[in-house]
mmCIF file of C-alpha atoms in Angstrom:
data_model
loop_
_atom_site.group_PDB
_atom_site.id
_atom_site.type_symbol
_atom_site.label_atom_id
_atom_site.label_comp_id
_atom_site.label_asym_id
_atom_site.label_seq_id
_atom_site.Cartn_x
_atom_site.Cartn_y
_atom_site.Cartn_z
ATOM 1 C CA UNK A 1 -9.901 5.434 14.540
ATOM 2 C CA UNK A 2 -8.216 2.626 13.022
ATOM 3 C CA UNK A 3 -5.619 -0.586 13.414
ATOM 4 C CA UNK A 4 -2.969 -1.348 11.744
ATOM 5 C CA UNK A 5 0.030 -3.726 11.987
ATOM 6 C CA UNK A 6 2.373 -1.165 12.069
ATOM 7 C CA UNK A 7 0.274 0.262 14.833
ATOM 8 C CA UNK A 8 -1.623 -1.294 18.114
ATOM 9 C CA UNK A 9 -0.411 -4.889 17.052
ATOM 10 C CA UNK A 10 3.099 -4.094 17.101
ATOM 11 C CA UNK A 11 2.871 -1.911 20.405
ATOM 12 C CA UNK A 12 1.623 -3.495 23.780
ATOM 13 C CA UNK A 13 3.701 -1.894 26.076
ATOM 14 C CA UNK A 14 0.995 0.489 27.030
ATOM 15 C CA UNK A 15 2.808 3.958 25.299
ATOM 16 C CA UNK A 16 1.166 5.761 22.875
ATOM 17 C CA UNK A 17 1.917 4.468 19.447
ATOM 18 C CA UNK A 18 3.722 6.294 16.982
ATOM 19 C CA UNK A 19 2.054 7.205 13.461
ATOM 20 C CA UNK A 20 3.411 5.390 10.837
ATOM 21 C CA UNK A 21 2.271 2.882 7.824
ATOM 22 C CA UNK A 22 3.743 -0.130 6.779
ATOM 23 C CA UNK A 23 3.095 -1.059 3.137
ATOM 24 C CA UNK A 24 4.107 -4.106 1.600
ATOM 25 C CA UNK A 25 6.345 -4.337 -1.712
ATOM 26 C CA UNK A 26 6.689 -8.031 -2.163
ATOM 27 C CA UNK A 27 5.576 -10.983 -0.754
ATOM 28 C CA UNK A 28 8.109 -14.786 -1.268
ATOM 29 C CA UNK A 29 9.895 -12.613 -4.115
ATOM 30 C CA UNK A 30 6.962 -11.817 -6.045
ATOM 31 C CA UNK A 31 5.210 -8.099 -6.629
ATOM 32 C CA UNK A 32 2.492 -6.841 -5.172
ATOM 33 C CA UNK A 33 0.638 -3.824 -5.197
ATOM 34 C CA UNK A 34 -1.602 -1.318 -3.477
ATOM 35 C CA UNK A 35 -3.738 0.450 -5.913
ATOM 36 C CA UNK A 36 -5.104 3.630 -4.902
ATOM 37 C CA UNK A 37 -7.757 6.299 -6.695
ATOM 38 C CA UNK A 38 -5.652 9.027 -5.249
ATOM 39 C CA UNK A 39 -2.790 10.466 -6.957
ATOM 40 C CA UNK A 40 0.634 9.673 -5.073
ATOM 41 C CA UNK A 41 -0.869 6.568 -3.109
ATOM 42 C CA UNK A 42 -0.771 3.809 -5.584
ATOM 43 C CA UNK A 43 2.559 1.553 -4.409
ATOM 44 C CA UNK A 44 4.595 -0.889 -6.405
ATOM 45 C CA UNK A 45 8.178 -1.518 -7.009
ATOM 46 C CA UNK A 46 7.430 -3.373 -9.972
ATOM 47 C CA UNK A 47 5.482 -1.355 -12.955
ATOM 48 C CA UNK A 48 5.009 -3.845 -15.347
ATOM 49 C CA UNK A 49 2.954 -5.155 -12.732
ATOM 50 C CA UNK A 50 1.214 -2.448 -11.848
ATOM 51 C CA UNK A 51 0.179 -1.803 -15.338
ATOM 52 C CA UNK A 52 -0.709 -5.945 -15.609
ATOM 53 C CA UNK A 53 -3.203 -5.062 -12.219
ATOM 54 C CA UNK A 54 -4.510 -1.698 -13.962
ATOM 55 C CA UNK A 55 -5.470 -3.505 -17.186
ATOM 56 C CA UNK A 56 -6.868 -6.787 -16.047
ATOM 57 C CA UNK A 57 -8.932 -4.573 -13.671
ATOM 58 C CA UNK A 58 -9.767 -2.109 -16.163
ATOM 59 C CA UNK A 59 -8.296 0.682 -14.455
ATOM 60 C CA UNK A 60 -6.923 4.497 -14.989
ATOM 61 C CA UNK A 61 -3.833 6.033 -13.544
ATOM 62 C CA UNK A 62 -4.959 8.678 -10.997
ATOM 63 C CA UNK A 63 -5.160 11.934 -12.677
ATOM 64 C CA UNK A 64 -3.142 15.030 -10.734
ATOM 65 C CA UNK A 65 -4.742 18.518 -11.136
#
């Protein structure tokens, strides 16, 4: 089980909450980024900072088979 904004803290009306996941792009006009080990599930709308994020970390793209 788990919680998520776009879940149980958006819905109190006591009806079974639809399935869907809210990820954030920016935040007060500035990038951000969700970085992800899986291939498809890394999110940003900027890649020059998502490339800035994968080097400072010292990070690979997620390889697809």
């Amino acid at each position: 089980t788990s919680f998520g904004i776009g879940t149980n803290l958006t819905n109190d009306l006591g009806v079974e909450p639809i399935n869907i996941v809210v990820k954030m792009t920016e935040c007060n006009g500035q990038p951000v980024a969700k970085v992800s080990d899986a291939p498809g599930k890394t999110v940003s709308k900027d890649p020059g900072y998502l490339a800035y994020l994968r080097q400072v970390f010292g990070l690979e793209e997620a390889k697809t088979d």
